[in-house]
PDB file of C-alpha atoms in Angstrom:
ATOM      1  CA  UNK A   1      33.219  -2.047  21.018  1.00 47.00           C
ATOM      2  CA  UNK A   2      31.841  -3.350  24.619  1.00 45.00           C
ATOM      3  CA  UNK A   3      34.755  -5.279  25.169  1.00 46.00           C
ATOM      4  CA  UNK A   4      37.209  -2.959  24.380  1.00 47.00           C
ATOM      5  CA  UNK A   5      35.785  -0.561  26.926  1.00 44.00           C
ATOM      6  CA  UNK A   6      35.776  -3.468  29.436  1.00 43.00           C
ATOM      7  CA  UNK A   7      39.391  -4.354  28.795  1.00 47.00           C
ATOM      8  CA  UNK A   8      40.441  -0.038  28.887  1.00 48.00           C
ATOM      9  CA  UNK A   9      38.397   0.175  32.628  1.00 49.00           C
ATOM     10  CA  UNK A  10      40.558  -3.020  34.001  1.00 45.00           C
ATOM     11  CA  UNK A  11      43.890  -1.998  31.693  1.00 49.00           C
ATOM     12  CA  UNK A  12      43.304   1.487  33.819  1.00 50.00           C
ATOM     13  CA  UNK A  13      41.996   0.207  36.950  1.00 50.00           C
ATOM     14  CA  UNK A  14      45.320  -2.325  37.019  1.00 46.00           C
ATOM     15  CA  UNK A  15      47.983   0.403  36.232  1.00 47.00           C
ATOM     16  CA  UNK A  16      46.152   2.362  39.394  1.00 49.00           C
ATOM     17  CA  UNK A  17      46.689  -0.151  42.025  1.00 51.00           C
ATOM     18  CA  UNK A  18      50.052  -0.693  40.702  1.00 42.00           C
ATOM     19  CA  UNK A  19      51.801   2.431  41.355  1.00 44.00           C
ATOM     20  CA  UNK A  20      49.421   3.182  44.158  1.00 49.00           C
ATOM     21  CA  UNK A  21      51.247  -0.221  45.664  1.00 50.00           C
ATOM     22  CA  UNK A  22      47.712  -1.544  46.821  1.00 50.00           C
ATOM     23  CA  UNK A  23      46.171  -4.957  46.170  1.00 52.00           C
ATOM     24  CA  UNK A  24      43.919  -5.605  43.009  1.00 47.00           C
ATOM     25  CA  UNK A  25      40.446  -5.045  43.596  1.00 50.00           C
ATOM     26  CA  UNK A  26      37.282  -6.608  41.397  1.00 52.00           C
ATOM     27  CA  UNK A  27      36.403  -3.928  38.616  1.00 48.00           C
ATOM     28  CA  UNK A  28      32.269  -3.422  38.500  1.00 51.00           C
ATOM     29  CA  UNK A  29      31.272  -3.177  34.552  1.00 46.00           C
ATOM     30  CA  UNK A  30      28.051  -1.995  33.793  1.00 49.00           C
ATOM     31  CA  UNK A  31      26.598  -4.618  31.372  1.00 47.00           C
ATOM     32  CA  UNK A  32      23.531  -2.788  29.594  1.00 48.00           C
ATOM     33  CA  UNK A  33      20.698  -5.077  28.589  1.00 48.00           C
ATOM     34  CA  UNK A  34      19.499  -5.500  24.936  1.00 45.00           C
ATOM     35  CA  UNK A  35      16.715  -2.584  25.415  1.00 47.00           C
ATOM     36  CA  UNK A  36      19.404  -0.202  26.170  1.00 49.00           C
ATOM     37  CA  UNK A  37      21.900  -1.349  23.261  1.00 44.00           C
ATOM     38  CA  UNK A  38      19.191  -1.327  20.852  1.00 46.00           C
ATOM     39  CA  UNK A  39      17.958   2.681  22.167  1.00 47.00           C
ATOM     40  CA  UNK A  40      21.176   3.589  21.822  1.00 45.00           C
ATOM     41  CA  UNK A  41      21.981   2.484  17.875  1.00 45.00           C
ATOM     42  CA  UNK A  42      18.331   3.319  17.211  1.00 44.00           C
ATOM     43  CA  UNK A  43      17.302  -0.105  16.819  1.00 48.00           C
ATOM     44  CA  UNK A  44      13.766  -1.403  17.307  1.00 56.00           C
ATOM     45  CA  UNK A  45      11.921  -4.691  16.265  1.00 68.00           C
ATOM     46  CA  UNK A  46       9.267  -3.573  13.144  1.00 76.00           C
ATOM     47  CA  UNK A  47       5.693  -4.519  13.670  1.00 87.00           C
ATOM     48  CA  UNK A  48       4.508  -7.911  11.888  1.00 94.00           C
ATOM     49  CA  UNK A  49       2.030  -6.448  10.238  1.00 97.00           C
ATOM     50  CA  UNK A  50       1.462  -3.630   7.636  1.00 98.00           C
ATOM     51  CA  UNK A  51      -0.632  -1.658   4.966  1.00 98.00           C
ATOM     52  CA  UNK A  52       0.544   0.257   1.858  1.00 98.00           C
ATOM     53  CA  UNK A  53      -1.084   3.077   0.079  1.00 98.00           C
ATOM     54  CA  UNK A  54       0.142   4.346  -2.966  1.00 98.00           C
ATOM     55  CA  UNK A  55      -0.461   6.460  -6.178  1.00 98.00           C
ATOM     56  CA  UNK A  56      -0.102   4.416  -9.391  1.00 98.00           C
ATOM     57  CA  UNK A  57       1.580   5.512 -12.997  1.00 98.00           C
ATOM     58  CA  UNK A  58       0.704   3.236 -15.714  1.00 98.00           C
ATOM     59  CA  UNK A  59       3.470   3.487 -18.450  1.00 97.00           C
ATOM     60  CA  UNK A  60       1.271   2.364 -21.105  1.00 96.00           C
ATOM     61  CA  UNK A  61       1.923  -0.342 -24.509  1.00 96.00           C
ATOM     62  CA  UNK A  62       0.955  -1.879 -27.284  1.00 94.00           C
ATOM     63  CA  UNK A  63      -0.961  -5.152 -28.021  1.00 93.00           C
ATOM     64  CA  UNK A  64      -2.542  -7.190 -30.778  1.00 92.00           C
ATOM     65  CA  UNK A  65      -6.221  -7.661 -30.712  1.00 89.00           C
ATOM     66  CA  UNK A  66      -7.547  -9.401 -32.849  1.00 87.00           C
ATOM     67  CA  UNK A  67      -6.699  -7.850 -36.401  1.00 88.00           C
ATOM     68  CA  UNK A  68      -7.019  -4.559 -33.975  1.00 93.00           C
ATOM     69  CA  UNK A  69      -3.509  -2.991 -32.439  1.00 95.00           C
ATOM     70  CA  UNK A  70      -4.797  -1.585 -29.350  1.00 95.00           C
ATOM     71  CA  UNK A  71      -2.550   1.154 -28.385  1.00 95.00           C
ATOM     72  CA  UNK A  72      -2.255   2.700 -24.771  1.00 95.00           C
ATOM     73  CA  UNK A  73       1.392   4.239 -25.600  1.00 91.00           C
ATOM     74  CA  UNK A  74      -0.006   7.722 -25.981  1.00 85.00           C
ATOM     75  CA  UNK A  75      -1.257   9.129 -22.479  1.00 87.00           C
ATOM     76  CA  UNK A  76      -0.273   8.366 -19.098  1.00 94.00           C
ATOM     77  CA  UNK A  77      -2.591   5.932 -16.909  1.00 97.00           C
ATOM     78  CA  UNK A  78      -3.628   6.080 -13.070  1.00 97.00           C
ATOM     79  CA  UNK A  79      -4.909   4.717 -10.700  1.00 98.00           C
ATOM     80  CA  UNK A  80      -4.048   3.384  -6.882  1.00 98.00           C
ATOM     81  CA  UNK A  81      -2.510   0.289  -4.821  1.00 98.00           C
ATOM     82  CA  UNK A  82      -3.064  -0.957  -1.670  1.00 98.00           C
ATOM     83  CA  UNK A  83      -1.122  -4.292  -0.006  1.00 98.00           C
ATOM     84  CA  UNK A  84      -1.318  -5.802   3.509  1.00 98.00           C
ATOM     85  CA  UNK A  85       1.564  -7.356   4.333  1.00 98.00           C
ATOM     86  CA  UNK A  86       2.597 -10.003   7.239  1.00 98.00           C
ATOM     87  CA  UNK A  87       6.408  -9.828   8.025  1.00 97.00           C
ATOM     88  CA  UNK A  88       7.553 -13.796   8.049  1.00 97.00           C
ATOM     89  CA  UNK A  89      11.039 -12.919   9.403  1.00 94.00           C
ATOM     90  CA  UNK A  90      14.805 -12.866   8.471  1.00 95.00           C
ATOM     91  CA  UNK A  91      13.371 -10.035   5.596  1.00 96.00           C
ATOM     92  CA  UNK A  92      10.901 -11.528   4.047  1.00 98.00           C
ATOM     93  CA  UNK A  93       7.052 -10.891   3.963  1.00 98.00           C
ATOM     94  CA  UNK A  94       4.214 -12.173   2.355  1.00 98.00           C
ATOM     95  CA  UNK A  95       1.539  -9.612   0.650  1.00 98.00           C
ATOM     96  CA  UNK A  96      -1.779  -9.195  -1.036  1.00 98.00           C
ATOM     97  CA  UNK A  97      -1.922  -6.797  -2.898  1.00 97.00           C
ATOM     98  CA  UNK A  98      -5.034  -4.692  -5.265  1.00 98.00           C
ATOM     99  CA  UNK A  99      -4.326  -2.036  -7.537  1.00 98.00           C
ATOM    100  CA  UNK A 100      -7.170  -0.106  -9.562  1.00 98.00           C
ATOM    101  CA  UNK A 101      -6.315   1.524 -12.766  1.00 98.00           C
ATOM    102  CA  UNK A 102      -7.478   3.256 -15.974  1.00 97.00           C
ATOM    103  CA  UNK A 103      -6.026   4.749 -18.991  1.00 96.00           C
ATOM    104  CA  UNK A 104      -6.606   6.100 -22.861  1.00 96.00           C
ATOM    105  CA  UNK A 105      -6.442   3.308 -25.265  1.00 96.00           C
ATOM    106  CA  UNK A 106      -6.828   3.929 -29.128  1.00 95.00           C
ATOM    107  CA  UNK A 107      -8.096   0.885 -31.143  1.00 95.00           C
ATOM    108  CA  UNK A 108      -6.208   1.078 -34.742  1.00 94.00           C
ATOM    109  CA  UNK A 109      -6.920  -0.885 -37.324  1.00 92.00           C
ATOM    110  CA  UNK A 110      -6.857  -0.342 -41.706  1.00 87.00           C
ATOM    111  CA  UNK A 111     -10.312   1.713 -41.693  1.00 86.00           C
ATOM    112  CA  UNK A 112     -10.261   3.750 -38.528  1.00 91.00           C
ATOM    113  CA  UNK A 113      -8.840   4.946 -34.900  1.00 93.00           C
ATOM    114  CA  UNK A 114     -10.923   4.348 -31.790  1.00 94.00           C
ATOM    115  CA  UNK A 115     -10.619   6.690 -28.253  1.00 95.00           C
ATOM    116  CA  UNK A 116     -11.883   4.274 -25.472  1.00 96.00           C
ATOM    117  CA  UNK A 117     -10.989   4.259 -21.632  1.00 96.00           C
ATOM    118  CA  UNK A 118      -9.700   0.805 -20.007  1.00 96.00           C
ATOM    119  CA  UNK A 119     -10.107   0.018 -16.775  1.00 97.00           C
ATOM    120  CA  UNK A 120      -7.879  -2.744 -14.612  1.00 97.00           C
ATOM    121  CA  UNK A 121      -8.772  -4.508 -11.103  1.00 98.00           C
ATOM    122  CA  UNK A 122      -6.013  -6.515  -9.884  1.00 98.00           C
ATOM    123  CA  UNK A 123      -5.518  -8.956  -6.842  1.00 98.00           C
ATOM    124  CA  UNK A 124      -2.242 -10.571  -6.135  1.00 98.00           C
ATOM    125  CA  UNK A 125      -0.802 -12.610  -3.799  1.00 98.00           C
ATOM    126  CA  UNK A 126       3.379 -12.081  -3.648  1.00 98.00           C
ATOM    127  CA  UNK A 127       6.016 -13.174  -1.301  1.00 98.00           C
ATOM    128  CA  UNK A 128       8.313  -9.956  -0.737  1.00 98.00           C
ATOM    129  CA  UNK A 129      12.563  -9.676   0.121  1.00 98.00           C
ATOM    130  CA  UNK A 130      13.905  -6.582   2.116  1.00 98.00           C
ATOM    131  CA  UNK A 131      17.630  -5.765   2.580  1.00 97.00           C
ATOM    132  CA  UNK A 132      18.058  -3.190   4.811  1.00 95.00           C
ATOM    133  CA  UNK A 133      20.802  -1.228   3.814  1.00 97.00           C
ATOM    134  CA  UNK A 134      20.845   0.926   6.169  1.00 95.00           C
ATOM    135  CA  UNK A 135      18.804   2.022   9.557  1.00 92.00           C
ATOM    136  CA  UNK A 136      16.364   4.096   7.214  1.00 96.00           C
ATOM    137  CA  UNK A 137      17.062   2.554   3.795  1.00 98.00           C
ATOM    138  CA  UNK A 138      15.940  -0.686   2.567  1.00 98.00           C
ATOM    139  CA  UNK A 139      15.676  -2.152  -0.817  1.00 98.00           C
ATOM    140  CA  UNK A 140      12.956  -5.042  -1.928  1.00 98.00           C
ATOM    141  CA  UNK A 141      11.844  -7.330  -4.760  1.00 98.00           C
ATOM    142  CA  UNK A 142       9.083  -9.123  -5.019  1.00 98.00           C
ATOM    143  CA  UNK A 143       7.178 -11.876  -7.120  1.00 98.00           C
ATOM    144  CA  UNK A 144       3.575 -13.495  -6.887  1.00 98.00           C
ATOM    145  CA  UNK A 145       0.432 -14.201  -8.973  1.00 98.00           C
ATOM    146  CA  UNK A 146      -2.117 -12.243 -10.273  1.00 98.00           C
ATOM    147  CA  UNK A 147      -5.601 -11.917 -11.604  1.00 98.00           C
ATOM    148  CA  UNK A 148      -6.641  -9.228 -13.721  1.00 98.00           C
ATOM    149  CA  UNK A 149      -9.914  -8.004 -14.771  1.00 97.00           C
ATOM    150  CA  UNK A 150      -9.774  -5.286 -17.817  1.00 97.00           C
ATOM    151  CA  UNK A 151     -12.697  -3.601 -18.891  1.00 97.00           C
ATOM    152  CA  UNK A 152     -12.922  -1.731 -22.411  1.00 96.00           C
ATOM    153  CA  UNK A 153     -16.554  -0.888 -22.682  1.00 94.00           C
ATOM    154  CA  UNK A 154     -16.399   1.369 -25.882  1.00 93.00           C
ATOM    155  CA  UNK A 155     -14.535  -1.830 -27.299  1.00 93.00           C
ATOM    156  CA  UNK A 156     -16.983  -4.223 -26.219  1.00 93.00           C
ATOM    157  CA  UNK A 157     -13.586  -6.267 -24.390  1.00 94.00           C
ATOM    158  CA  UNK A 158     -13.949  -8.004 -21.042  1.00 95.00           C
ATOM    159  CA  UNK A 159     -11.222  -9.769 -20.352  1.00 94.00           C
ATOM    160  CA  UNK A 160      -9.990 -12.080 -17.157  1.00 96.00           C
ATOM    161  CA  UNK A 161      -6.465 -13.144 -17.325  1.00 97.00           C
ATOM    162  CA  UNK A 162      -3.821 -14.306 -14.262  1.00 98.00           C
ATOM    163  CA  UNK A 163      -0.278 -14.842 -14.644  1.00 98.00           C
ATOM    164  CA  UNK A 164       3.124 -13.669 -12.933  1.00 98.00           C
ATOM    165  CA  UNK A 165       3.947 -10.369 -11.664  1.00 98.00           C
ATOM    166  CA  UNK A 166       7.121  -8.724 -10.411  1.00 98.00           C
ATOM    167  CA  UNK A 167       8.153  -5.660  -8.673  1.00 98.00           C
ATOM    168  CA  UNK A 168      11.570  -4.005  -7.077  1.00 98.00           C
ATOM    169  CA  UNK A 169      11.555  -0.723  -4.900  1.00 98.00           C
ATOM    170  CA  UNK A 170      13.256   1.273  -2.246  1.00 98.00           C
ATOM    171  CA  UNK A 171      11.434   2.323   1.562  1.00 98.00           C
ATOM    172  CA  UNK A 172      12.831   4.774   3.475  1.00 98.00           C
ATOM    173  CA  UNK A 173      12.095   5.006   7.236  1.00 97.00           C
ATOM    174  CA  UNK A 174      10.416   8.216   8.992  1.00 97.00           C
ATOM    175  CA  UNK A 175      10.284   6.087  12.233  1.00 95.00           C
ATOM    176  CA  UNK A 176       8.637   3.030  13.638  1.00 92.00           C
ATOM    177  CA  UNK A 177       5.343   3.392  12.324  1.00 95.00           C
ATOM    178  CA  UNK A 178       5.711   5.450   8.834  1.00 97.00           C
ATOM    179  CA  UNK A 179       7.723   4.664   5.777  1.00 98.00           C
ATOM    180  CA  UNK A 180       7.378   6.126   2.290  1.00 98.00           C
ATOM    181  CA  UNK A 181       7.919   3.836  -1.006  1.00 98.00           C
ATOM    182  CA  UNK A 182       8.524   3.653  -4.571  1.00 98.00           C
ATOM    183  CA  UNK A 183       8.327   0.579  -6.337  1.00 98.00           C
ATOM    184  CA  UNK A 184       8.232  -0.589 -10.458  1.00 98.00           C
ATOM    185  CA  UNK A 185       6.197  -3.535 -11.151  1.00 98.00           C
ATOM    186  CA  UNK A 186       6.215  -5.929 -14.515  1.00 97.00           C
ATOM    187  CA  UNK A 187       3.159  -7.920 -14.824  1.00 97.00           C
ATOM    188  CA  UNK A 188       3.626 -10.785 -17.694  1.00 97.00           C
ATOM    189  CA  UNK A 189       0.002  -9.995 -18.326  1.00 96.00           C
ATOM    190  CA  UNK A 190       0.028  -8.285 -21.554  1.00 92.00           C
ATOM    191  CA  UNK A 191      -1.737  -5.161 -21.816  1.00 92.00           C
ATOM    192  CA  UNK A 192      -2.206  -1.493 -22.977  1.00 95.00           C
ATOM    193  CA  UNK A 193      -1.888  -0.304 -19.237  1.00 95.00           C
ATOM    194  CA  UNK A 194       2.240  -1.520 -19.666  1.00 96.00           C
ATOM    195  CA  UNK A 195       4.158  -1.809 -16.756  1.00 97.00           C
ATOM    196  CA  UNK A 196       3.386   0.656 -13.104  1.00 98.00           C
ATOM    197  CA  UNK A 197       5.180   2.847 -10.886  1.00 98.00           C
ATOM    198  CA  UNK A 198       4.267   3.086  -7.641  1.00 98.00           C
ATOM    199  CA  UNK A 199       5.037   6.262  -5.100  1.00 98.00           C
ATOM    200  CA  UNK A 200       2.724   5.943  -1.532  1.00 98.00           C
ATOM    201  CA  UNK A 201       3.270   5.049   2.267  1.00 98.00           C
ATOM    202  CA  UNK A 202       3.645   2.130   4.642  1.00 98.00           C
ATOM    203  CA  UNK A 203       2.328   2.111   7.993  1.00 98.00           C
ATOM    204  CA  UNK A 204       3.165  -0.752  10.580  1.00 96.00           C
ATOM    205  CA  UNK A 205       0.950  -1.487  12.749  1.00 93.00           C
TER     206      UNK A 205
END
């Protein structure tokens, strides 16, 4: 785009000194620095680091305990996240990550049904892609490892576990500092919480 405006002003500048009969004089082209290129196309360089806040939605399943099924399908869960991320460059980011939730499990088995609340602490470390799809628009997946600690005190359970956990989402810009987020997240931790759904805000610092 520049350097077709460049080669217009001299095109124009050359046809004027031609029929004018006068001699070619040197064409001045304002050459805007990077600043102004990137304040005009609304560019700007994101801060390294960030925090996320979000709402959680735990979708709930079903495991074996045991000769127990303990089933968390029934009620929605909830809780909260919050990651700290450090941007690494060319889109990716590295994370840690804590989420809190709790939810209605039922303990079945042949004789009777069981009402207990489960709680979940969670700690992960992940390394995180963006592709920005647009100025405001970008789209992310992550992976890392977590540990888990799940709580079922009516149940007498107390459970640590670790393993694998992924996630995918969409952030939308409001402008350099704010951004609001949705993301899904698979754990291969099994568990009545299921997988989570995300919904909060980033803020670059």
């Amino acid at each position: 785009m520049k350097k077709a405006l460049v080669a217009a002003a001299l095109s124009a500048h050359m046809t004027t000194q031609l029929f004018a009969g006068g001699d070619f004089a040197p064409v001045k082209v304002h050459e805007p620095v990077l600043e102004e290129v990137e304040q005009a196309h609304g560019h700007h360089e994101e801060s390294k680091f960030y925090v996320v806040v979000a709402g959680m939605m735990l979708l709930g399943d079903e495991i074996q305990h045991g000769e127990a099924l303990l089933d968390g399908n029934d009620e929605y869960g909830y809780g909260f996240g919050i990651d700290v991320g450090y941007r690494l460059g060319n889109g990716f980011a590295l994370e840690y990550d804590y989420t809190y939730g709790k939810n209605t499990v039922y303990e079945i088995t042949a004789h009777e049904e069981v009402e207990a609340t489960s709680t979940y602490h969670t700690s992960a470390l992940d390394i995180v892609y963006t592709y920005e799809a647009t100025h405001n628009l970008g789209i992310f997946g992550k992976v890392g490892y977590e540990f888990e600690w799940e709580e079922i005190s009516e149940l007498d359970i107390s459970e640590r576990e670790n393993d694998f956990v992924f996630g995918a989402g969409i952030e939308y810009a409001l402008n350099e500092k704010y951004k609001l987020l949705a993301e899904y997240e698979h754990s291969l931790i099994e568990g009545p919480h299921g997988d989570a759904i995300l919904a909060g805000i980033m803020y670059n610092f």
